[in-house]
Every structure is written in C-alpha cells, then in structure tokens.
PDB file of C-alpha atoms in Angstrom:
ATOM      1  CA  MET Q   1       0.216   0.122  -0.144  1.00 73.00           C
ATOM      2  CA  ASN Q   2       1.801   3.138  -1.663  1.00 93.00           C
ATOM      3  CA  GLU Q   3       0.472   5.697   1.594  1.00 97.00           C
ATOM      4  CA  LEU Q   4       0.343   9.279   1.231  1.00 98.00           C
ATOM      5  CA  PRO Q   5      -0.201  11.056   4.008  1.00 98.00           C
ATOM      6  CA  ILE Q   6      -1.789  14.771   2.655  1.00 98.00           C
ATOM      7  CA  VAL Q   7      -1.425  17.716   5.682  1.00 98.00           C
ATOM      8  CA  VAL Q   8      -4.283  21.484   4.275  1.00 98.00           C
ATOM      9  CA  THR Q   9      -4.751  24.128   6.171  1.00 96.00           C
ATOM     10  CA  CYS Q  10      -8.340  23.872   7.075  1.00 95.00           C
ATOM     11  CA  THR Q  11     -10.407  27.104   6.470  1.00 91.00           C
ATOM     12  CA  ASP Q  12     -12.894  29.497   7.942  1.00 87.00           C
ATOM     13  CA  ARG Q  13     -15.470  28.873   6.409  1.00 88.00           C
ATOM     14  CA  LYS Q  14     -18.189  26.002   8.095  1.00 94.00           C
ATOM     15  CA  THR Q  15     -21.256  24.434   7.531  1.00 93.00           C
ATOM     16  CA  SER Q  16     -22.628  25.302  10.666  1.00 92.00           C
ATOM     17  CA  PRO Q  17     -22.215  28.313  13.250  1.00 92.00           C
ATOM     18  CA  PRO Q  18     -20.001  27.569  16.042  1.00 94.00           C
ATOM     19  CA  THR Q  19     -22.184  28.527  19.397  1.00 94.00           C
ATOM     20  CA  PRO Q  20     -20.133  31.678  21.521  1.00 95.00           C
ATOM     21  CA  ALA Q  21     -17.287  29.533  23.564  1.00 96.00           C
ATOM     22  CA  LEU Q  22     -16.626  27.719  20.637  1.00 97.00           C
ATOM     23  CA  GLN Q  23     -15.431  31.165  18.799  1.00 96.00           C
ATOM     24  CA  ALA Q  24     -11.738  31.731  19.728  1.00 96.00           C
ATOM     25  CA  ARG Q  25     -13.158  35.888  20.635  1.00 94.00           C
ATOM     26  CA  THR Q  26     -14.643  35.198  23.281  1.00 97.00           C
ATOM     27  CA  LEU Q  27     -11.236  33.552  24.882  1.00 96.00           C
ATOM     28  CA  PRO Q  28     -10.322  36.005  27.938  1.00 94.00           C
ATOM     29  CA  ALA Q  29      -7.145  38.010  27.387  1.00 89.00           C
ATOM     30  CA  GLY Q  30      -4.001  36.568  29.463  1.00 86.00           C
ATOM     31  CA  ASP Q  31      -0.678  33.949  29.493  1.00 93.00           C
ATOM     32  CA  LEU Q  32      -0.970  31.921  26.519  1.00 95.00           C
ATOM     33  CA  LEU Q  33      -1.271  28.794  28.252  1.00 95.00           C
ATOM     34  CA  GLN Q  34      -4.000  29.780  30.172  1.00 96.00           C
ATOM     35  CA  ARG Q  35      -6.188  30.586  27.307  1.00 97.00           C
ATOM     36  CA  ALA Q  36      -5.033  27.843  25.425  1.00 97.00           C
ATOM     37  CA  ALA Q  37      -6.069  25.508  28.493  1.00 97.00           C
ATOM     38  CA  GLU Q  38      -9.512  27.432  28.458  1.00 97.00           C
ATOM     39  CA  TRP Q  39      -9.983  26.240  24.704  1.00 98.00           C
ATOM     40  CA  ALA Q  40      -9.297  22.711  25.603  1.00 97.00           C
ATOM     41  CA  ARG Q  41     -12.071  23.470  28.154  1.00 97.00           C
ATOM     42  CA  ARG Q  42     -14.380  24.595  26.083  1.00 96.00           C
ATOM     43  CA  LEU Q  43     -13.823  21.368  23.124  1.00 96.00           C
ATOM     44  CA  GLN Q  44     -13.852  19.244  25.607  1.00 93.00           C
ATOM     45  CA  GLY Q  45     -17.313  20.752  27.245  1.00 91.00           C
ATOM     46  CA  ALA Q  46     -18.623  21.492  23.964  1.00 90.00           C
ATOM     47  CA  ASP Q  47     -22.710  20.331  23.770  1.00 81.00           C
ATOM     48  CA  ASN Q  48     -22.592  20.614  19.794  1.00 78.00           C
ATOM     49  CA  ARG Q  49     -23.195  17.779  17.708  1.00 85.00           C
ATOM     50  CA  PRO Q  50     -19.536  16.991  16.376  1.00 94.00           C
ATOM     51  CA  THR Q  51     -19.317  16.703  12.656  1.00 96.00           C
ATOM     52  CA  ALA Q  52     -16.523  14.952  10.473  1.00 97.00           C
ATOM     53  CA  LEU Q  53     -14.170  17.995   9.438  1.00 98.00           C
ATOM     54  CA  GLN Q  54     -14.361  17.181   5.569  1.00 97.00           C
ATOM     55  CA  ASP Q  55     -17.869  17.864   5.978  1.00 97.00           C
ATOM     56  CA  LEU Q  56     -17.898  20.580   8.333  1.00 97.00           C
ATOM     57  CA  TYR Q  57     -15.451  22.841   6.165  1.00 96.00           C
ATOM     58  CA  GLN Q  58     -16.612  24.661   2.990  1.00 92.00           C
ATOM     59  CA  GLY Q  59     -15.592  26.872  -0.378  1.00 87.00           C
ATOM     60  CA  ASP Q  60     -13.637  26.611  -3.140  1.00 85.00           C
ATOM     61  CA  GLN Q  61     -10.229  26.439  -1.010  1.00 87.00           C
ATOM     62  CA  TRP Q  62     -11.672  23.561   0.332  1.00 93.00           C
ATOM     63  CA  LYS Q  63     -12.823  21.396  -2.388  1.00 93.00           C
ATOM     64  CA  ARG Q  64      -9.628  21.792  -4.012  1.00 93.00           C
ATOM     65  CA  ALA Q  65      -8.362  20.275  -0.408  1.00 95.00           C
ATOM     66  CA  LEU Q  66     -10.009  17.634  -1.168  1.00 96.00           C
ATOM     67  CA  ALA Q  67      -9.871  17.071  -4.455  1.00 96.00           C
ATOM     68  CA  LEU Q  68      -6.174  16.624  -3.991  1.00 97.00           C
ATOM     69  CA  THR Q  69      -6.843  12.785  -2.879  1.00 97.00           C
ATOM     70  CA  ASP Q  70      -8.469  12.104  -6.232  1.00 97.00           C
ATOM     71  CA  ALA Q  71      -4.471  13.510  -7.566  1.00 96.00           C
ATOM     72  CA  ALA Q  72      -2.884  11.757  -5.552  1.00 97.00           C
ATOM     73  CA  THR Q  73      -4.985   8.514  -6.125  1.00 96.00           C
ATOM     74  CA  ARG Q  74      -4.254   8.636 -10.159  1.00 95.00           C
ATOM     75  CA  ALA Q  75      -1.062   9.326  -9.316  1.00 95.00           C
ATOM     76  CA  GLY Q  76      -0.408   6.132  -7.775  1.00 95.00           C
ATOM     77  CA  PHE Q  77      -0.441   6.723  -4.046  1.00 97.00           C
ATOM     78  CA  ALA Q  78      -3.219   5.460  -1.321  1.00 97.00           C
ATOM     79  CA  PRO Q  79      -3.842   8.933   0.215  1.00 97.00           C
ATOM     80  CA  ARG Q  80      -5.407   9.942   3.751  1.00 98.00           C
ATOM     81  CA  LEU Q  81      -6.027  13.613   4.342  1.00 98.00           C
ATOM     82  CA  TYR Q  82      -5.435  15.534   7.526  1.00 98.00           C
ATOM     83  CA  ALA Q  83      -6.117  19.184   8.508  1.00 98.00           C
ATOM     84  CA  ALA Q  84      -3.802  21.575  10.455  1.00 98.00           C
ATOM     85  CA  SER Q  85      -5.947  22.954  12.536  1.00 98.00           C
ATOM     86  CA  ALA Q  86      -5.676  26.284  14.593  1.00 97.00           C
ATOM     87  CA  GLY Q  87      -8.769  25.862  17.266  1.00 98.00           C
ATOM     88  CA  LEU Q  88      -7.440  21.131  16.871  1.00 98.00           C
ATOM     89  CA  GLY Q  89      -4.677  21.049  15.536  1.00 98.00           C
ATOM     90  CA  LEU Q  90      -4.018  18.351  13.305  1.00 98.00           C
ATOM     91  CA  ARG Q  91      -6.419  15.867  12.592  1.00 98.00           C
ATOM     92  CA  PRO Q  92      -7.884  13.388   9.667  1.00 98.00           C
ATOM     93  CA  VAL Q  93     -10.536  14.335   8.229  1.00 98.00           C
ATOM     94  CA  SER Q  94     -12.329  11.773   9.178  1.00 97.00           C
ATOM     95  CA  SER Q  95     -12.557  13.035  12.697  1.00 97.00           C
ATOM     96  CA  LEU Q  96     -15.659  14.560  14.223  1.00 96.00           C
ATOM     97  CA  ALA Q  97     -15.091  17.626  15.739  1.00 96.00           C
ATOM     98  CA  PRO Q  98     -17.707  20.820  17.053  1.00 96.00           C
ATOM     99  CA  SER Q  99     -18.435  23.995  14.562  1.00 96.00           C
ATOM    100  CA  TYR Q 100     -15.673  26.087  16.033  1.00 96.00           C
ATOM    101  CA  ALA Q 101     -13.953  29.418  15.023  1.00 95.00           C
ATOM    102  CA  ALA Q 102     -10.546  30.258  15.008  1.00 96.00           C
ATOM    103  CA  THR Q 103      -7.509  30.734  13.088  1.00 92.00           C
ATOM    104  CA  PHE Q 104      -3.864  32.369  12.831  1.00 92.00           C
ATOM    105  CA  LEU Q 105      -4.868  34.162  10.757  1.00 82.00           C
ATOM    106  CA  PRO Q 106      -4.095  38.718  11.691  1.00 74.00           C
ATOM    107  CA  ARG Q 107      -6.160  40.501  11.893  1.00 70.00           C
ATOM    108  CA  HIS Q 108      -9.309  38.084  12.619  1.00 81.00           C
ATOM    109  CA  ALA Q 109     -12.170  38.493  15.143  1.00 84.00           C
ATOM    110  CA  ASP Q 110     -11.712  34.467  16.169  1.00 91.00           C
ATOM    111  CA  SER Q 111      -7.908  35.690  16.037  1.00 91.00           C
ATOM    112  CA  VAL Q 112      -5.991  32.880  18.652  1.00 94.00           C
ATOM    113  CA  THR Q 113      -2.032  34.610  18.439  1.00 91.00           C
ATOM    114  CA  SER Q 114      -0.606  37.776  17.715  1.00 85.00           C
ATOM    115  CA  SER Q 115       3.086  36.440  16.707  1.00 88.00           C
ATOM    116  CA  SER Q 116       4.501  33.837  15.270  1.00 89.00           C
ATOM    117  CA  HIS Q 117       6.146  33.077  18.314  1.00 92.00           C
ATOM    118  CA  GLU Q 118       2.824  32.533  20.043  1.00 94.00           C
ATOM    119  CA  ALA Q 119       1.221  30.603  16.865  1.00 95.00           C
ATOM    120  CA  SER Q 120       4.402  28.217  17.620  1.00 96.00           C
ATOM    121  CA  LEU Q 121       3.096  28.343  20.943  1.00 97.00           C
ATOM    122  CA  TRP Q 122      -0.467  27.696  20.530  1.00 98.00           C
ATOM    123  CA  TRP Q 123      -0.150  24.898  18.514  1.00 98.00           C
ATOM    124  CA  GLU Q 124       1.612  22.775  20.978  1.00 97.00           C
ATOM    125  CA  CYS Q 125      -0.861  23.894  23.027  1.00 97.00           C
ATOM    126  CA  LEU Q 126      -2.882  21.677  20.341  1.00 98.00           C
ATOM    127  CA  GLN Q 127      -1.645  19.357  19.475  1.00 97.00           C
ATOM    128  CA  GLN Q 128      -2.146  17.818  23.195  1.00 97.00           C
ATOM    129  CA  LEU Q 129      -5.364  17.570  22.928  1.00 96.00           C
ATOM    130  CA  ASP Q 130      -6.609  14.056  22.946  1.00 93.00           C
ATOM    131  CA  GLY Q 131      -7.322  13.489  19.173  1.00 95.00           C
ATOM    132  CA  ALA Q 132      -4.223  15.271  17.704  1.00 97.00           C
ATOM    133  CA  HIS Q 133      -1.744  13.230  15.657  1.00 98.00           C
ATOM    134  CA  ASP Q 134       2.180  13.828  14.883  1.00 97.00           C
ATOM    135  CA  LEU Q 135       3.555  14.932  11.863  1.00 98.00           C
ATOM    136  CA  SER Q 136       6.721  13.284  12.405  1.00 97.00           C
ATOM    137  CA  HIS Q 137       4.832  10.060  13.442  1.00 98.00           C
ATOM    138  CA  VAL Q 138       2.155  10.089  10.570  1.00 97.00           C
ATOM    139  CA  ALA Q 139       5.318  10.060   8.032  1.00 98.00           C
ATOM    140  CA  THR Q 140       7.127   7.790   9.361  1.00 97.00           C
ATOM    141  CA  VAL Q 141       4.719   5.866   9.711  1.00 97.00           C
ATOM    142  CA  ALA Q 142       4.429   6.004   5.183  1.00 97.00           C
ATOM    143  CA  GLY Q 143       7.759   7.472   4.731  1.00 97.00           C
ATOM    144  CA  ARG Q 144       6.578  10.035   2.364  1.00 97.00           C
ATOM    145  CA  VAL Q 145       4.210  12.970   3.463  1.00 98.00           C
ATOM    146  CA  LEU Q 146       2.797  16.336   0.875  1.00 98.00           C
ATOM    147  CA  VAL Q 147       2.833  18.822   3.447  1.00 98.00           C
ATOM    148  CA  VAL Q 148       0.590  21.843   1.799  1.00 98.00           C
ATOM    149  CA  VAL Q 149       0.631  24.887   4.507  1.00 96.00           C
ATOM    150  CA  SER Q 150       0.581  28.938   4.030  1.00 91.00           C
ATOM    151  CA  GLY Q 151       3.687  30.791   5.555  1.00 90.00           C
ATOM    152  CA  THR Q 152       0.998  31.709   8.587  1.00 90.00           C
ATOM    153  CA  TYR Q 153       0.580  28.073   9.509  1.00 95.00           C
ATOM    154  CA  ALA Q 154       4.192  26.574   8.679  1.00 95.00           C
ATOM    155  CA  HIS Q 155       5.775  29.417  11.255  1.00 93.00           C
ATOM    156  CA  ALA Q 156       2.547  27.874  13.868  1.00 96.00           C
ATOM    157  CA  MET Q 157       4.504  24.519  12.934  1.00 97.00           C
ATOM    158  CA  GLN Q 158       7.798  25.619  12.430  1.00 96.00           C
ATOM    159  CA  HIS Q 159       9.316  22.701  15.236  1.00 97.00           C
ATOM    160  CA  ASP Q 160       6.761  20.409  14.228  1.00 97.00           C
ATOM    161  CA  LEU Q 161       8.501  20.466  10.457  1.00 97.00           C
ATOM    162  CA  ARG Q 162      12.388  20.397  11.536  1.00 97.00           C
ATOM    163  CA  ARG Q 163      11.330  17.322  13.247  1.00 97.00           C
ATOM    164  CA  LEU Q 164       9.368  15.949  10.385  1.00 97.00           C
ATOM    165  CA  ALA Q 165      12.771  16.891   8.725  1.00 97.00           C
ATOM    166  CA  ALA Q 166      15.012  14.914  10.863  1.00 97.00           C
ATOM    167  CA  THR Q 167      13.204  11.085   9.981  1.00 97.00           C
ATOM    168  CA  GLY Q 168      13.826  11.147   6.981  1.00 95.00           C
ATOM    169  CA  ALA Q 169      10.682  10.950   5.317  1.00 97.00           C
ATOM    170  CA  GLU Q 170      10.143  12.092   1.762  1.00 96.00           C
ATOM    171  CA  THR Q 171       8.700  15.337   2.361  1.00 98.00           C
ATOM    172  CA  VAL Q 172       7.262  18.164  -0.105  1.00 98.00           C
ATOM    173  CA  LEU Q 173       5.598  21.259   1.541  1.00 98.00           C
ATOM    174  CA  ILE Q 174       3.645  23.747  -1.177  1.00 97.00           C
ATOM    175  CA  GLY Q 175       3.941  26.628   0.179  1.00 95.00           C
ATOM    176  CA  GLY Q 176       5.233  27.397   3.913  1.00 93.00           C
ATOM    177  CA  ALA Q 177       7.372  30.202   4.682  1.00 89.00           C
ATOM    178  CA  CYS Q 178      10.954  29.857   4.085  1.00 89.00           C
ATOM    179  CA  GLU Q 179      12.743  26.382   3.488  1.00 92.00           C
ATOM    180  CA  VAL Q 180      13.627  23.645   5.818  1.00 94.00           C
ATOM    181  CA  GLU Q 181      17.050  21.788   5.733  1.00 95.00           C
ATOM    182  CA  GLY Q 182      15.666  17.365   4.526  1.00 95.00           C
ATOM    183  CA  ILE Q 183      11.876  19.542   2.582  1.00 97.00           C
ATOM    184  CA  LEU Q 184      11.697  19.391  -0.602  1.00 97.00           C
ATOM    185  CA  ARG Q 185       9.959  23.034  -0.672  1.00 96.00           C
ATOM    186  CA  VAL Q 186       7.716  23.757  -4.084  1.00 96.00           C
ATOM    187  CA  PRO Q 187       6.955  27.898  -2.634  1.00 93.00           C
ATOM    188  CA  ALA Q 188       3.654  29.494  -4.234  1.00 88.00           C
ATOM    189  CA  ASN Q 189       4.478  30.897  -6.885  1.00 90.00           C
ATOM    190  CA  ALA Q 190       1.597  33.773  -8.671  1.00 86.00           C
ATOM    191  CA  ASP Q 191       3.420  33.563 -11.805  1.00 90.00           C
ATOM    192  CA  LEU Q 192       1.599  30.252 -12.277  1.00 93.00           C
ATOM    193  CA  ARG Q 193      -1.817  31.544 -11.049  1.00 87.00           C
ATOM    194  CA  GLN Q 194      -2.807  31.821 -14.557  1.00 88.00           C
ATOM    195  CA  ALA Q 195      -1.650  28.452 -15.945  1.00 93.00           C
ATOM    196  CA  LEU Q 196      -3.277  27.336 -12.571  1.00 92.00           C
ATOM    197  CA  GLY Q 197      -6.258  28.609 -12.278  1.00 87.00           C
ATOM    198  CA  GLY Q 198      -8.734  29.453  -9.551  1.00 81.00           C
ATOM    199  CA  THR Q 199      -7.227  32.755  -6.642  1.00 77.00           C
ATOM    200  CA  LEU Q 200      -4.168  32.650  -5.042  1.00 76.00           C
ATOM    201  CA  THR Q 201      -6.062  31.445  -1.873  1.00 80.00           C
ATOM    202  CA  SER Q 202      -6.427  28.188  -3.041  1.00 87.00           C
ATOM    203  CA  LEU Q 203      -2.600  28.770  -5.017  1.00 91.00           C
ATOM    204  CA  ASN Q 204      -1.121  25.781  -2.360  1.00 94.00           C
ATOM    205  CA  THR Q 205      -3.484  23.823  -2.849  1.00 96.00           C
ATOM    206  CA  ARG Q 206      -3.793  23.860  -7.378  1.00 95.00           C
ATOM    207  CA  THR Q 207       0.097  23.557  -6.898  1.00 96.00           C
ATOM    208  CA  ALA Q 208       0.232  20.889  -5.181  1.00 97.00           C
ATOM    209  CA  ALA Q 209      -2.369  19.265  -7.789  1.00 96.00           C
ATOM    210  CA  SER Q 210       0.064  19.933 -10.671  1.00 96.00           C
ATOM    211  CA  TRP Q 211       3.271  19.023  -8.438  1.00 97.00           C
ATOM    212  CA  LEU Q 212       1.065  15.264  -7.976  1.00 97.00           C
ATOM    213  CA  GLU Q 213       0.001  15.159 -11.295  1.00 95.00           C
ATOM    214  CA  HIS Q 214       4.352  15.415 -13.102  1.00 95.00           C
ATOM    215  CA  CYS Q 215       5.174  12.897 -10.325  1.00 93.00           C
ATOM    216  CA  THR Q 216       6.446   8.978 -11.460  1.00 89.00           C
ATOM    217  CA  PRO Q 217       3.619   6.744 -10.694  1.00 90.00           C
ATOM    218  CA  GLY Q 218       4.472   6.276  -7.208  1.00 89.00           C
ATOM    219  CA  ARG Q 219       6.974   8.063  -5.764  1.00 93.00           C
ATOM    220  CA  LEU Q 220       6.533  11.747  -4.486  1.00 96.00           C
ATOM    221  CA  ILE Q 221       9.996  12.575  -4.810  1.00 95.00           C
ATOM    222  CA  SER Q 222      12.836  11.744  -8.100  1.00 94.00           C
ATOM    223  CA  PRO Q 223      14.850  14.221 -10.646  1.00 94.00           C
ATOM    224  CA  GLN Q 224      12.133  13.147 -13.261  1.00 93.00           C
ATOM    225  CA  ALA Q 225       8.852  14.796 -11.270  1.00 91.00           C
ATOM    226  CA  GLN Q 226      11.431  17.809 -10.738  1.00 94.00           C
ATOM    227  CA  ALA Q 227      12.844  18.334 -13.666  1.00 95.00           C
ATOM    228  CA  SER Q 228       9.186  18.038 -15.201  1.00 94.00           C
ATOM    229  CA  TRP Q 229       8.126  19.990 -13.210  1.00 93.00           C
ATOM    230  CA  GLY Q 230      10.645  23.235 -12.994  1.00 94.00           C
ATOM    231  CA  ALA Q 231      10.324  23.239 -17.170  1.00 95.00           C
ATOM    232  CA  TRP Q 232       6.302  23.568 -17.056  1.00 95.00           C
ATOM    233  CA  ALA Q 233       6.913  25.664 -14.492  1.00 94.00           C
ATOM    234  CA  ALA Q 234       9.392  27.869 -16.277  1.00 94.00           C
ATOM    235  CA  GLN Q 235       7.284  27.602 -19.564  1.00 95.00           C
ATOM    236  CA  ALA Q 236       3.643  28.242 -17.940  1.00 94.00           C
ATOM    237  CA  ALA Q 237       4.438  31.406 -15.829  1.00 93.00           C
ATOM    238  CA  ARG Q 238       2.939  34.484 -16.586  1.00 88.00           C
ATOM    239  CA  PRO Q 239       2.966  37.585 -14.602  1.00 83.00           C
ATOM    240  CA  GLU Q 240       0.751  39.222 -13.549  1.00 68.00           C
ATOM    241  CA  SER Q 241      -0.117  43.499 -12.211  1.00 61.00           C
ATOM    242  CA  TYR Q 242      -2.895  45.068 -11.959  1.00 57.00           C
ATOM    243  CA  ALA Q 243      -3.650  48.970 -11.780  1.00 62.00           C
ATOM    244  CA  ARG Q 244      -4.630  49.429  -8.769  1.00 73.00           C
ATOM    245  CA  THR Q 245      -4.694  51.368  -5.273  1.00 78.00           C
ATOM    246  CA  PRO Q 246      -4.126  50.325  -2.482  1.00 82.00           C
ATOM    247  CA  VAL Q 247      -6.298  51.463   0.199  1.00 85.00           C
ATOM    248  CA  PRO Q 248      -5.924  51.561   4.081  1.00 89.00           C
ATOM    249  CA  ASP Q 249      -8.461  49.299   6.073  1.00 91.00           C
ATOM    250  CA  GLY Q 250     -11.643  52.181   6.757  1.00 89.00           C
ATOM    251  CA  THR Q 251     -11.713  52.216   3.186  1.00 90.00           C
ATOM    252  CA  VAL Q 252     -12.752  48.679   2.397  1.00 90.00           C
ATOM    253  CA  ILE Q 253     -14.828  48.349   5.615  1.00 91.00           C
ATOM    254  CA  ALA Q 254     -16.661  51.255   4.218  1.00 89.00           C
ATOM    255  CA  PHE Q 255     -17.096  50.049   0.965  1.00 88.00           C
ATOM    256  CA  ILE Q 256     -18.424  46.741   2.909  1.00 90.00           C
ATOM    257  CA  LYS Q 257     -20.945  48.070   4.904  1.00 88.00           C
ATOM    258  CA  GLU Q 258     -22.215  51.235   2.065  1.00 84.00           C
ATOM    259  CA  MET Q 259     -22.784  47.806  -0.309  1.00 81.00           C
ATOM    260  CA  LYS Q 260     -24.412  45.682   2.153  1.00 79.00           C
ATOM    261  CA  SER Q 261     -27.320  48.773   2.637  1.00 76.00           C
ATOM    262  CA  ILE Q 262     -27.336  49.256  -1.273  1.00 72.00           C
ATOM    263  CA  TYR Q 263     -26.839  44.648  -1.949  1.00 66.00           C
ATOM    264  CA  PRO Q 264     -27.834  43.024   1.487  1.00 72.00           C
ATOM    265  CA  ASP Q 265     -27.550  39.576  -0.781  1.00 68.00           C
ATOM    266  CA  SER Q 266     -24.698  40.030  -2.308  1.00 72.00           C
ATOM    267  CA  SER Q 267     -22.063  37.032  -1.273  1.00 76.00           C
ATOM    268  CA  ARG Q 268     -18.319  38.238  -0.390  1.00 83.00           C
ATOM    269  CA  THR Q 269     -16.432  37.432  -3.173  1.00 80.00           C
ATOM    270  CA  ARG Q 270     -19.520  39.184  -5.050  1.00 77.00           C
ATOM    271  CA  LEU Q 271     -18.118  41.931  -3.118  1.00 85.00           C
ATOM    272  CA  LEU Q 272     -14.437  42.204  -3.314  1.00 86.00           C
ATOM    273  CA  ARG Q 273     -14.994  41.531  -7.572  1.00 79.00           C
ATOM    274  CA  LEU Q 274     -16.767  45.447  -6.883  1.00 80.00           C
ATOM    275  CA  PHE Q 275     -14.376  46.963  -5.121  1.00 84.00           C
ATOM    276  CA  ARG Q 276     -11.531  45.884  -7.533  1.00 82.00           C
ATOM    277  CA  ASP Q 277     -13.295  46.876 -10.379  1.00 72.00           C
ATOM    278  CA  LYS Q 278     -13.380  49.644  -9.398  1.00 75.00           C
ATOM    279  CA  GLY Q 279     -10.201  50.819  -9.065  1.00 78.00           C
ATOM    280  CA  MET Q 280      -9.033  49.434  -5.502  1.00 83.00           C
ATOM    281  CA  ALA Q 281      -6.165  47.057  -4.255  1.00 85.00           C
ATOM    282  CA  CYS Q 282      -6.685  44.430  -1.826  1.00 87.00           C
ATOM    283  CA  GLU Q 283      -6.085  40.472  -1.135  1.00 86.00           C
ATOM    284  CA  GLN Q 284      -8.337  38.363  -0.811  1.00 86.00           C
ATOM    285  CA  LYS Q 285      -7.554  36.956   2.413  1.00 85.00           C
ATOM    286  CA  ARG Q 286      -7.860  40.773   4.091  1.00 88.00           C
ATOM    287  CA  PHE Q 287     -10.960  41.371   2.535  1.00 89.00           C
ATOM    288  CA  ALA Q 288     -12.089  38.240   3.833  1.00 88.00           C
ATOM    289  CA  ASP Q 289     -10.990  39.457   7.289  1.00 88.00           C
ATOM    290  CA  LEU Q 290     -12.074  42.663   6.812  1.00 90.00           C
ATOM    291  CA  TYR Q 291     -15.125  42.034   5.922  1.00 90.00           C
ATOM    292  CA  THR Q 292     -16.009  38.344   8.799  1.00 89.00           C
ATOM    293  CA  SER Q 293     -14.794  41.148  11.988  1.00 90.00           C
ATOM    294  CA  THR Q 294     -17.636  44.658   9.876  1.00 89.00           C
ATOM    295  CA  ILE Q 295     -20.543  41.772   8.737  1.00 85.00           C
ATOM    296  CA  GLY Q 296     -20.042  38.729  10.661  1.00 73.00           C
ATOM    297  CA  ARG Q 297     -20.219  34.919   8.462  1.00 61.00           C
TER     298      ARG Q 297
END
C-alpha cells in the first residue's frame, strides 16, 4: 500500500455556525497557556453535535483540498488527508469535531495569537489535545508526506516541520514560509495562477495537484518529477500586474457597509469583485477578514 498522508490547512468557512464558547474571540485575555487550557476545556465540554471535518469545512479552497486525494490516487498513491487547524491541531479529516472559529490569521476577530512565536506555542498546546496526530509519526509510518500549508501555518508548525525533516521521510512542502533542510519545498508562485486557475487563496492546493500530476507514478520525489515540474513552471509562468490603488482598512470597511446596505444579498466574493472594479486593491484574505469582522459570516 503506497500510502501518502496529505496535510492541508483548514478553512474559516464552516457548514454550521459555532457556539459563542467555541469562538476564539470570547477567550479571556491574558497568558497564552491559560487561554489554550481554557480552549481545550471548552472543546472537551462542547455539547453541540460533532461533524466529520471533511464535511465541516466548506468553500472553494476546501473543495480543492479534498480534490487532492483524487490527484494523489491518479499518481499511484493511497492518500489520507489531514487538516491542520488553529482550533484542533493536526487531525484526519474523517475525525469528528464541533464547529468552531479559531485562526492564526492576523486582524481576524477569532485570531488566537498576535505573533509567529505565540502561534508556535499555541500549536504545541493544540498537539496535546486528544485526537491530535503527530506529523513526524504520520510521515514515518507512511515513509512520505505532502504538506500543503500557508506561510502563516508554517510558522505555527515550525517545530513540527523541523522534527519532520529529521525523520528522513520523503517530504514535499508546498507553500510554507521558508526552506527547511531535509524537506523539498515548492514555494507558491503567483506567476502560475493563470496556468493553474482559480484565486491566490487556492494557489497552494492547485500547485500541489499539479506537482502530483508531474510525479513519477508512486514516487513523491524523483529527479524526473523535479525536472518535469521545473520545465512546466518555467514555460507556464505569466507575471500579473494590476493598476489598482492600495487603500487602508477603513476604506474597505466603509465600502463593505455601503454595498451591503444597497445589495444585502451580495456575497463576499461579489463585493470583492465590485471593489476591485472600482480600481482599488485588496488581497483576498484581507478582504475576507475585514468582511467577517464587519458583517459576520
């Protein structure tokens, strides 16, 4: 059995709303370890119905993450998908959990930390929760692992990634924050967005799918795969530039409030499109964070 664990980040969009107790914004201010212990207590005492993580998360980014298992199967692997979560730690997507709201993203109402150092400490606390899986063990058992995470989550998981590198397991890191000796990193490249399709939000998962398409069947890393990927990326790269004006958070918030009053049924995606059509610049995650803090989910 050619098992391939695939680690992806969770999404803030859920199929059911969390209770106030499981929103990180309601945690008391103060010592991080105390806050983490309180979060663990709330998770343990949650009385709302748990849901399999694969069904709890939603949105295009999550659909793309789930589709990685199909790409891995076509590449000759038996995939097993894991979600890295700021509220739960590392868990198989088949595991059950209540709906919750917690993220490492800055400027978000449910952000659990304010720095990369705190994020790393918080992650270590999460990994002590019942049900959390150890990344190094997962990779060692399978002999390989594909990790698809943003820079923000890579900072939080930095100690796990170093321990993973030390195992010698065949590892590809898509995205991430920096090079890790012993791990093959494929940085997210915005110049490939046109070739891969979709938005920058799903660039990591689309890059991972493309890497799997270039793999030698049944092998995650090989000279042939690296050469094939490199040649394709060099040919497919198309730099993108937009003549849009960066604006402060207050301008974005005022726009969101105005448009929601005029078009109350408009989705966040449509509002971002309207915003950009006016010649103003705002990265998608930043717009999503401001939308959530202004309007809610």
